[in-house]
Coordinates of C-alpha atoms and ligand atoms in Angstrom, one line a residue:
M92 CA 7.9 126.3 219.8
L93 CA 11.0 125.9 221.9
G94 CA 12.8 128.9 223.3
A95 CA 10.9 131.7 223.4
H96 CA 13.0 134.8 223.5
N97 CA 16.6 135.4 222.9
S98 CA 16.5 131.9 222.4
F99 CA 18.7 131.0 219.5
V100 CA 22.4 129.4 218.0
L101 CA 25.6 130.8 217.7
K102 CA 27.6 129.3 215.1
G103 CA 31.8 129.8 215.2
D104 CA 35.1 129.5 216.3
I105 CA 34.3 129.5 220.6
A106 CA 36.7 129.5 223.4
F107 CA 35.5 130.0 227.1
S108 CA 36.9 129.1 230.7
E109 CA 35.7 125.5 231.9
D110 CA 38.1 125.5 235.1
L111 CA 41.3 128.4 235.7
K112 CA 43.4 126.0 234.3
N113 CA 41.6 125.1 231.0
I114 CA 40.2 127.5 228.4
K115 CA 37.8 125.1 226.3
T116 CA 37.2 125.5 222.9
I117 CA 35.5 123.8 219.1
K118 CA 36.3 125.4 216.2
D119 CA 32.9 125.5 213.7
G120 CA 30.7 124.7 217.3
Y121 CA 27.8 125.1 218.8
V122 CA 27.0 127.9 221.8
V123 CA 23.4 127.6 222.9
S124 CA 21.2 130.5 223.9
L125 CA 17.8 129.7 225.3
D126 CA 15.5 132.8 227.3
G127 CA 19.3 134.6 227.7
I128 CA 20.7 131.1 229.3
C129 CA 23.6 129.7 227.6
M130 CA 22.9 125.5 226.9
G131 CA 26.3 125.0 226.1
A132 CA 28.6 124.9 223.6
F133 CA 28.5 121.8 221.1
D134 CA 31.2 120.2 218.1
T135 CA 27.0 119.2 216.7
L136 CA 24.0 121.3 217.5
P137 CA 22.1 118.7 219.6
K138 CA 18.7 117.5 217.8
K139 CA 16.8 119.3 220.7
Y140 CA 18.1 122.9 219.5
E141 CA 17.8 121.4 215.6
E142 CA 14.6 124.9 215.5
L143 CA 16.6 127.3 216.7
E144 CA 17.5 130.5 214.7
V145 CA 21.7 129.9 213.8
I146 CA 23.4 132.5 213.3
D147 CA 26.4 131.8 211.3
Y148 CA 30.0 133.9 212.4
K149 CA 32.2 131.0 210.5
G150 CA 35.4 131.9 211.2
S151 CA 35.1 134.2 213.6
L152 CA 36.1 133.6 217.9
I153 CA 33.2 132.8 220.5
V154 CA 33.9 134.2 223.2
P155 CA 32.5 134.9 226.7
G156 CA 32.0 138.5 228.0
M157 CA 34.0 140.1 229.7
V158 CA 33.5 141.6 233.0
D159 CA 35.5 144.7 234.1
L160 CA 34.5 144.9 238.2
H161 CA 35.9 148.9 238.6
A162 CA 36.0 151.5 236.8
H163 CA 35.5 155.3 237.5
A164 CA 33.1 156.9 234.6
P165 CA 33.6 160.2 235.6
Q166 CA 37.7 160.1 234.9
Y167 CA 37.0 158.7 231.3
L168 CA 38.6 162.3 230.0
C169 CA 41.4 161.5 231.7
S170 CA 42.6 158.2 231.1
G171 CA 46.1 157.8 229.0
I172 CA 46.3 161.3 230.0
A173 CA 47.7 163.1 233.5
T174 CA 49.7 159.7 234.7
D175 CA 52.9 162.3 235.6
N176 CA 52.2 161.0 239.4
E177 CA 51.9 159.0 242.5
L178 CA 48.0 158.0 243.8
L179 CA 47.7 160.5 246.6
D180 CA 49.2 163.4 244.1
W181 CA 47.2 162.4 240.9
L182 CA 43.7 163.0 242.9
N183 CA 44.6 165.9 244.1
K184 CA 46.1 167.3 240.9
Y185 CA 44.2 166.1 238.0
I186 CA 41.5 164.1 239.6
F187 CA 39.2 165.6 242.2
P188 CA 39.3 168.7 239.7
E189 CA 37.8 167.2 237.0
E190 CA 34.8 165.5 238.8
A191 CA 34.4 168.6 240.6
K192 CA 33.4 169.3 237.1
Y193 CA 30.2 166.7 237.5
S194 CA 28.0 168.4 239.2
D195 CA 27.7 170.5 235.9
L196 CA 24.8 167.9 234.6
E197 CA 25.6 169.1 231.6
Y198 CA 28.9 168.4 231.2
A199 CA 28.2 165.3 233.0
K200 CA 25.7 163.9 230.4
K201 CA 28.4 165.3 227.7
S202 CA 30.7 163.0 229.2
Y203 CA 29.0 159.3 230.5
Q204 CA 27.4 159.7 226.8
N205 CA 31.0 159.2 226.0
F206 CA 31.6 157.4 228.1
A207 CA 28.9 154.8 227.7
N208 CA 29.3 154.5 223.9
D209 CA 32.4 152.4 224.8
M210 CA 31.1 150.5 227.3
K211 CA 28.2 149.7 224.4
R212 CA 31.2 148.5 221.5
G213 CA 34.1 147.2 223.8
F214 CA 34.5 143.9 225.2
T215 CA 32.8 144.5 228.7
T216 CA 28.7 142.8 229.6
R217 CA 29.4 143.7 232.9
A218 CA 31.2 145.6 235.4
S219 CA 31.3 147.9 238.6
I220 CA 31.7 151.7 238.3
F221 CA 32.4 154.5 240.8
G222 CA 30.4 157.5 239.1
T223 CA 31.1 161.0 241.4
M224 CA 29.4 162.3 245.0
H225 CA 27.0 164.2 243.3
T226 CA 23.1 162.7 243.4
D227 CA 21.8 164.0 239.4
A228 CA 24.9 163.4 237.9
T229 CA 25.5 159.5 238.8
I230 CA 21.9 158.8 237.8
L231 CA 21.9 160.3 234.8
L232 CA 25.1 157.5 234.4
M233 CA 23.3 154.8 235.5
D234 CA 20.1 155.8 233.0
L235 CA 23.2 156.2 230.5
L236 CA 24.0 153.0 231.3
E237 CA 20.9 151.2 231.7
E238 CA 20.7 152.3 228.2
T239 CA 23.7 150.2 226.7
G240 CA 21.7 146.9 227.6
I241 CA 25.5 146.1 229.8
V242 CA 24.3 145.2 233.7
S243 CA 26.8 147.0 236.3
Y244 CA 26.4 148.3 239.5
V245 CA 26.9 152.0 240.2
G246 CA 27.9 153.9 242.7
K247 CA 26.8 157.3 243.8
V248 CA 30.9 158.1 245.4
N249 CA 31.3 159.2 249.5
M250 CA 33.8 161.1 250.1
N251 CA 34.0 164.7 253.6
R252 CA 37.1 165.4 253.7
N253 CA 40.8 165.9 252.4
S254 CA 39.6 166.8 248.6
V255 CA 39.3 169.9 247.5
D256 CA 36.3 172.0 248.5
A257 CA 34.3 172.0 245.3
L258 CA 34.4 168.1 245.4
T259 CA 34.1 167.1 249.2
E260 CA 30.5 166.4 250.9
N261 CA 30.0 169.3 254.0
S262 CA 29.0 166.8 256.3
E263 CA 28.7 162.8 257.7
D264 CA 24.6 163.3 257.4
E265 CA 24.8 165.4 254.1
S266 CA 26.7 162.8 253.2
L267 CA 24.3 159.9 254.1
E268 CA 21.1 161.8 253.9
E269 CA 22.2 162.8 250.0
T270 CA 22.8 159.2 249.0
R271 CA 19.4 157.6 250.8
R272 CA 17.6 161.2 248.1
W273 CA 19.2 158.7 245.4
L274 CA 19.1 155.4 246.3
Q275 CA 14.9 156.6 246.5
S276 CA 15.0 158.2 243.2
I277 CA 16.0 155.4 241.6
E278 CA 13.8 152.6 243.4
G279 CA 12.6 150.2 240.6
K280 CA 14.0 152.9 237.6
Y281 CA 16.5 150.2 236.1
T282 CA 16.1 146.1 235.4
R283 CA 20.2 146.2 235.0
T284 CA 21.9 148.7 236.8
F285 CA 22.4 148.4 240.6
P286 CA 23.2 151.3 243.4
I287 CA 26.6 149.4 244.7
L288 CA 27.2 152.0 248.7
T289 CA 30.3 153.1 247.2
P290 CA 33.1 155.5 250.1
R291 CA 36.3 156.4 247.8
F292 CA 38.2 155.2 250.7
I293 CA 39.6 154.8 254.0
P294 CA 40.6 159.3 253.3
S295 CA 38.2 160.4 251.9
C296 CA 35.6 159.3 254.3
S297 CA 35.4 160.2 258.1
D298 CA 34.7 157.4 261.2
G299 CA 31.7 158.1 261.4
L300 CA 30.4 158.2 257.4
M301 CA 31.7 155.1 257.3
K302 CA 30.0 153.7 260.4
G303 CA 26.6 155.5 258.3
L304 CA 27.6 153.2 255.0
G305 CA 28.1 150.4 257.0
E306 CA 25.0 150.6 258.9
L307 CA 23.0 151.4 255.0
S308 CA 24.6 148.4 253.8
K309 CA 23.1 146.2 256.8
E310 CA 19.9 147.9 256.9
K311 CA 19.0 148.1 252.9
G312 CA 21.6 144.1 251.9
L313 CA 23.8 147.1 249.6
R314 CA 27.3 146.0 248.0
I315 CA 30.4 148.3 249.0
Q316 CA 32.7 149.0 246.5
S317 CA 35.8 150.6 247.3
H318 CA 39.6 150.9 247.1
L319 CA 42.3 148.4 249.3
S320 CA 45.8 149.3 250.4
E321 CA 46.9 150.7 246.2
N322 CA 50.0 152.3 247.1
V323 CA 52.7 153.1 249.7
D324 CA 51.6 156.4 251.1
E325 CA 48.0 155.9 251.0
V326 CA 48.7 152.8 253.5
K327 CA 50.7 154.3 255.5
W328 CA 48.2 157.6 255.8
V329 CA 45.2 155.4 256.7
K330 CA 47.3 153.4 259.3
E331 CA 47.2 157.8 261.2
L332 CA 44.3 158.4 260.6
V333 CA 42.7 155.1 261.8
P334 CA 45.2 154.5 264.3
E335 CA 42.8 151.2 266.1
S336 CA 42.7 149.7 262.8
T337 CA 45.7 146.4 262.1
S338 CA 46.1 147.1 258.3
Y339 CA 43.1 149.0 256.0
A340 CA 41.1 146.2 255.1
N341 CA 40.8 146.2 259.3
A342 CA 39.9 149.9 259.4
Y343 CA 37.4 149.4 256.7
E344 CA 35.9 146.2 259.0
L345 CA 36.0 148.0 262.4
F346 CA 33.2 149.8 260.7
N347 CA 31.3 147.2 259.7
A348 CA 31.8 148.2 256.2
I349 CA 33.7 145.6 254.8
G350 CA 30.7 143.6 253.4
E351 CA 29.9 139.8 254.2
K352 CA 29.9 136.7 252.6
T353 CA 26.3 137.1 251.3
V354 CA 26.4 140.8 250.0
P355 CA 30.0 140.2 248.7
S356 CA 32.3 144.1 248.7
I357 CA 34.8 144.7 245.2
M358 CA 38.3 145.6 246.5
A359 CA 40.0 147.1 244.3
H360 CA 44.1 147.1 243.6
C361 CA 44.9 144.9 247.2
V362 CA 48.7 145.9 245.8
Y363 CA 50.4 145.8 249.3
S364 CA 47.5 143.3 251.3
D365 CA 49.5 141.1 253.3
D366 CA 48.3 138.0 255.4
E367 CA 46.0 139.9 257.6
E368 CA 44.0 141.7 254.6
I369 CA 44.1 138.1 252.9
R370 CA 42.3 136.5 256.1
I371 CA 39.9 139.2 256.1
M372 CA 39.2 139.0 252.2
K373 CA 38.6 135.5 253.5
E374 CA 36.0 135.8 256.0
H375 CA 34.2 138.4 254.2
G376 CA 34.1 136.9 250.3
T377 CA 35.8 140.6 249.3
F378 CA 35.9 140.4 245.8
I379 CA 39.6 141.5 244.9
A380 CA 39.2 144.0 241.2
H381 CA 43.2 143.3 240.2
C382 CA 43.9 146.9 237.9
A383 CA 47.9 146.0 237.3
D384 CA 47.7 148.3 234.1
S385 CA 46.8 151.5 236.4
N386 CA 48.8 150.0 239.5
I387 CA 51.8 150.9 236.3
N388 CA 50.3 154.0 235.3
L389 CA 50.5 155.5 239.0
A390 CA 53.7 153.2 239.6
S391 CA 51.8 151.9 242.5
G392 CA 53.3 148.2 242.5
I393 CA 52.3 144.9 241.4
A394 CA 49.9 142.9 243.3
P395 CA 50.7 139.1 244.3
I396 CA 47.7 137.5 242.3
R397 CA 49.4 134.2 242.6
R398 CA 48.9 134.1 245.8
F399 CA 45.6 135.9 246.7
L400 CA 44.5 133.0 244.2
N401 CA 46.3 129.9 245.9
E402 CA 44.2 130.7 249.1
G403 CA 41.3 130.9 247.3
L404 CA 40.3 134.6 246.9
K405 CA 38.2 135.8 244.7
V406 CA 39.6 137.8 242.1
G407 CA 38.3 139.6 239.0
I408 CA 40.2 142.3 236.6
G409 CA 39.5 145.8 236.9
S410 CA 39.9 148.2 234.3
D411 CA 40.3 151.2 236.7
V412 CA 39.7 154.0 233.8
A413 CA 41.3 156.5 233.9
A414 CA 44.3 155.3 236.2
G415 CA 44.4 152.5 234.1
S416 CA 44.7 153.6 230.6
T417 CA 41.7 151.5 228.6
L418 CA 38.6 150.2 228.5
N419 CA 39.7 147.1 226.6
M420 CA 39.6 144.3 228.5
L421 CA 41.7 142.7 226.0
R422 CA 45.0 145.0 226.7
M423 CA 43.9 144.1 230.6
I424 CA 44.3 140.4 230.7
L425 CA 48.2 140.7 228.9
V426 CA 49.2 143.8 231.4
T427 CA 48.0 140.8 234.1
I428 CA 50.0 139.0 232.7
Q429 CA 52.9 140.9 231.8
A430 CA 52.7 142.5 235.8
S431 CA 52.5 138.5 237.1
K432 CA 55.7 137.5 235.4
M433 CA 57.7 141.7 236.7
Y434 CA 56.0 140.6 240.4
Y435 CA 57.5 136.3 239.7
R436 CA 61.1 138.2 238.5
L437 CA 61.6 141.4 240.4
V438 CA 59.2 140.2 243.3
D439 CA 59.2 136.8 245.1
S440 CA 60.4 133.7 242.7
S441 CA 58.4 131.3 244.5
L442 CA 54.7 133.0 242.7
E443 CA 55.2 131.5 239.3
P444 CA 53.6 134.0 236.5
L445 CA 49.8 133.3 235.5
T446 CA 49.1 131.9 232.5
F447 CA 47.3 133.0 230.1
E448 CA 44.4 130.4 230.2
E449 CA 44.6 131.9 234.1
A450 CA 44.0 135.8 233.2
F451 CA 41.0 134.6 230.3
Y452 CA 39.3 133.5 234.1
L453 CA 40.1 136.2 235.8
A454 CA 38.7 138.6 232.7
T455 CA 35.6 135.8 232.7
L456 CA 34.4 133.4 235.2
G457 CA 36.6 135.3 237.4
G458 CA 34.4 138.9 237.8
G459 CA 31.6 136.9 236.7
E460 CA 30.6 135.5 239.5
Y461 CA 30.1 138.9 241.5
F462 CA 27.5 138.4 239.3
G463 CA 26.2 135.0 240.0
K464 CA 26.4 132.0 237.3
V465 CA 27.8 134.5 234.4
G466 CA 30.9 134.6 232.6
T467 CA 31.5 131.1 230.3
F468 CA 29.6 129.1 228.1
K469 CA 29.0 126.0 230.5
E470 CA 24.7 125.0 230.6
G471 CA 23.1 127.7 233.3
Y472 CA 25.1 130.4 233.0
A473 CA 23.8 133.9 231.6
F474 CA 24.3 134.4 227.8
D475 CA 27.0 137.0 227.3
A476 CA 28.9 136.4 224.3
V477 CA 31.5 138.7 222.7
V478 CA 31.7 137.6 218.3
I479 CA 35.3 139.2 217.9
S480 CA 36.8 138.8 213.5
D481 CA 40.5 138.3 213.8
E482 CA 40.7 138.6 210.3
N483 CA 42.6 141.5 209.6
M484 CA 45.5 140.1 211.7
A485 CA 48.2 139.3 209.1
A486 CA 50.0 136.3 210.6
K487 CA 47.2 134.4 212.1
P488 CA 47.2 131.1 213.7
D489 CA 45.0 128.1 213.1
N490 CA 44.7 127.6 216.2
V491 CA 41.7 128.6 218.7
R492 CA 43.1 128.7 221.3
Q493 CA 46.8 130.7 219.9
R494 CA 44.2 133.1 218.0
L495 CA 42.5 133.9 221.4
E496 CA 46.2 134.7 222.9
K497 CA 47.2 136.4 220.3
I498 CA 44.1 139.2 220.1
C499 CA 45.2 139.9 223.2
Y500 CA 48.7 140.6 223.2
N501 CA 47.4 142.3 219.7
D502 CA 44.5 143.8 219.8
A503 CA 44.5 146.2 217.2
D504 CA 43.5 143.0 214.9
A505 CA 40.2 142.4 216.7
V506 CA 37.1 143.4 216.0
I507 CA 33.5 143.2 217.1
L508 CA 31.1 141.8 215.3
S509 CA 28.5 142.1 217.7
K510 CA 28.0 141.5 221.4
Y511 CA 24.6 139.5 223.8
V512 CA 24.1 140.5 227.5
D513 CA 21.3 138.2 229.0
G514 CA 21.6 136.7 225.4
K515 CA 20.3 140.2 224.1
N516 CA 22.2 141.5 221.6
I517 CA 23.1 145.2 222.7
F518 CA 25.8 146.1 219.1
L519 CA 26.4 144.9 216.4
R520 CA 28.8 146.2 214.0
R521 CA 27.5 148.0 210.5
E522 CA 29.7 148.3 208.0
T523 CA 30.6 151.3 207.2
Ligands
GUN210 N1 41.4 155.7 245.6 C1 40.8 156.7 245.9 N2 40.0 157.3 244.4 C2 40.7 157.2 243.4 C3 40.6 156.6 242.4 O1 39.9 157.7 241.5 N3 41.2 156.0 241.8 C4 42.2 155.6 242.5 N4 43.2 154.1 241.2 N5 42.5 155.2 243.8 C5 41.6 155.6 244.8
FE211 FE1 39.9 153.1 241.2

């Protein structure tokens, strides 16, 4: 029998990125999963796959699962509210007090369950996520995410300075010891949930803590996620905190906490990344999590994504809830395009706005690369797919590519029917 586990064919209106500039579409096409690996998308089903079960989603869109490269699970309650401040005041006023509540495991369980439920039923199939500094609550979050079936990196946050007392680790040693306890507790526990070292950002971590995390990353081959050059006051503060640094990225570099090509880090925002930061990120194979929605909500600025792409940097999209409004990746695609247009109009007219093709690529293949061969329906990629009905769209074009664009501009009529990760069905809409 051909292919035993997770082997089947989806039939419907297929769309996926071929490369940064091109989306391939097939109306009434077939996309094949063999043991959870995509065998490609076809106009007519190749003979060798004829014995596989065909699941017919006639009239619905079938696209690769989306990748959210940066989100804060404990902030979920705050998304869409409390964005009347800029970054540093917003953290102090709303976010630190909220995250402090996660010392209470009952509170953590309830709100992490809400986050996990929405992740499961949304467009996202893979994500990189911040927890809080609390080890036990972070383990709980990992348990719940593992249950959803999505693949994720999850970090226990490190922070030992410049926060409210209730959300500050007592010392460098305590922070590092808790991180080791966390890693030990989850060793071998999950199949699709991976730990990632998560120093909150330079202002939250003393020099010794950053250095210690850099060493831990080397010792265990662990990846790192953090924030970089998000806000003008933040960038200025980092220069004061690490006076010997030549840029914010260099501050991470000085502590060996910027990652390397084989163990790449994710840096969120990069709104104010200059020539030097671009060089450093290129050298270390850093993935930029572009958080356009968050950058607008906190009036942080607009990241020069066209420039990053021209330079050959690796870029994906992050919802960055709760500075971002929603986990909805279709919305993130739209805001990414809109932000790039404002950058072009208001900041630098030599940097062309992003096209729909490019923004869709960033949300799928761009972030997907962080997870390996992920983010498209080419042969050999992980079979991550979302089936979306747009049948309620009142003014619906015939063209598949236009229908895909249209649901990003108006996601109210995009209904997820089912979702697959590594060929496993993890969500199926039940008619009510
Ligand atoms: N920088 C440090 N912490 C945070 C956070 O929680 N959200 C955002 N947007 N930026 C940060
Ligand atoms: Fe963030």
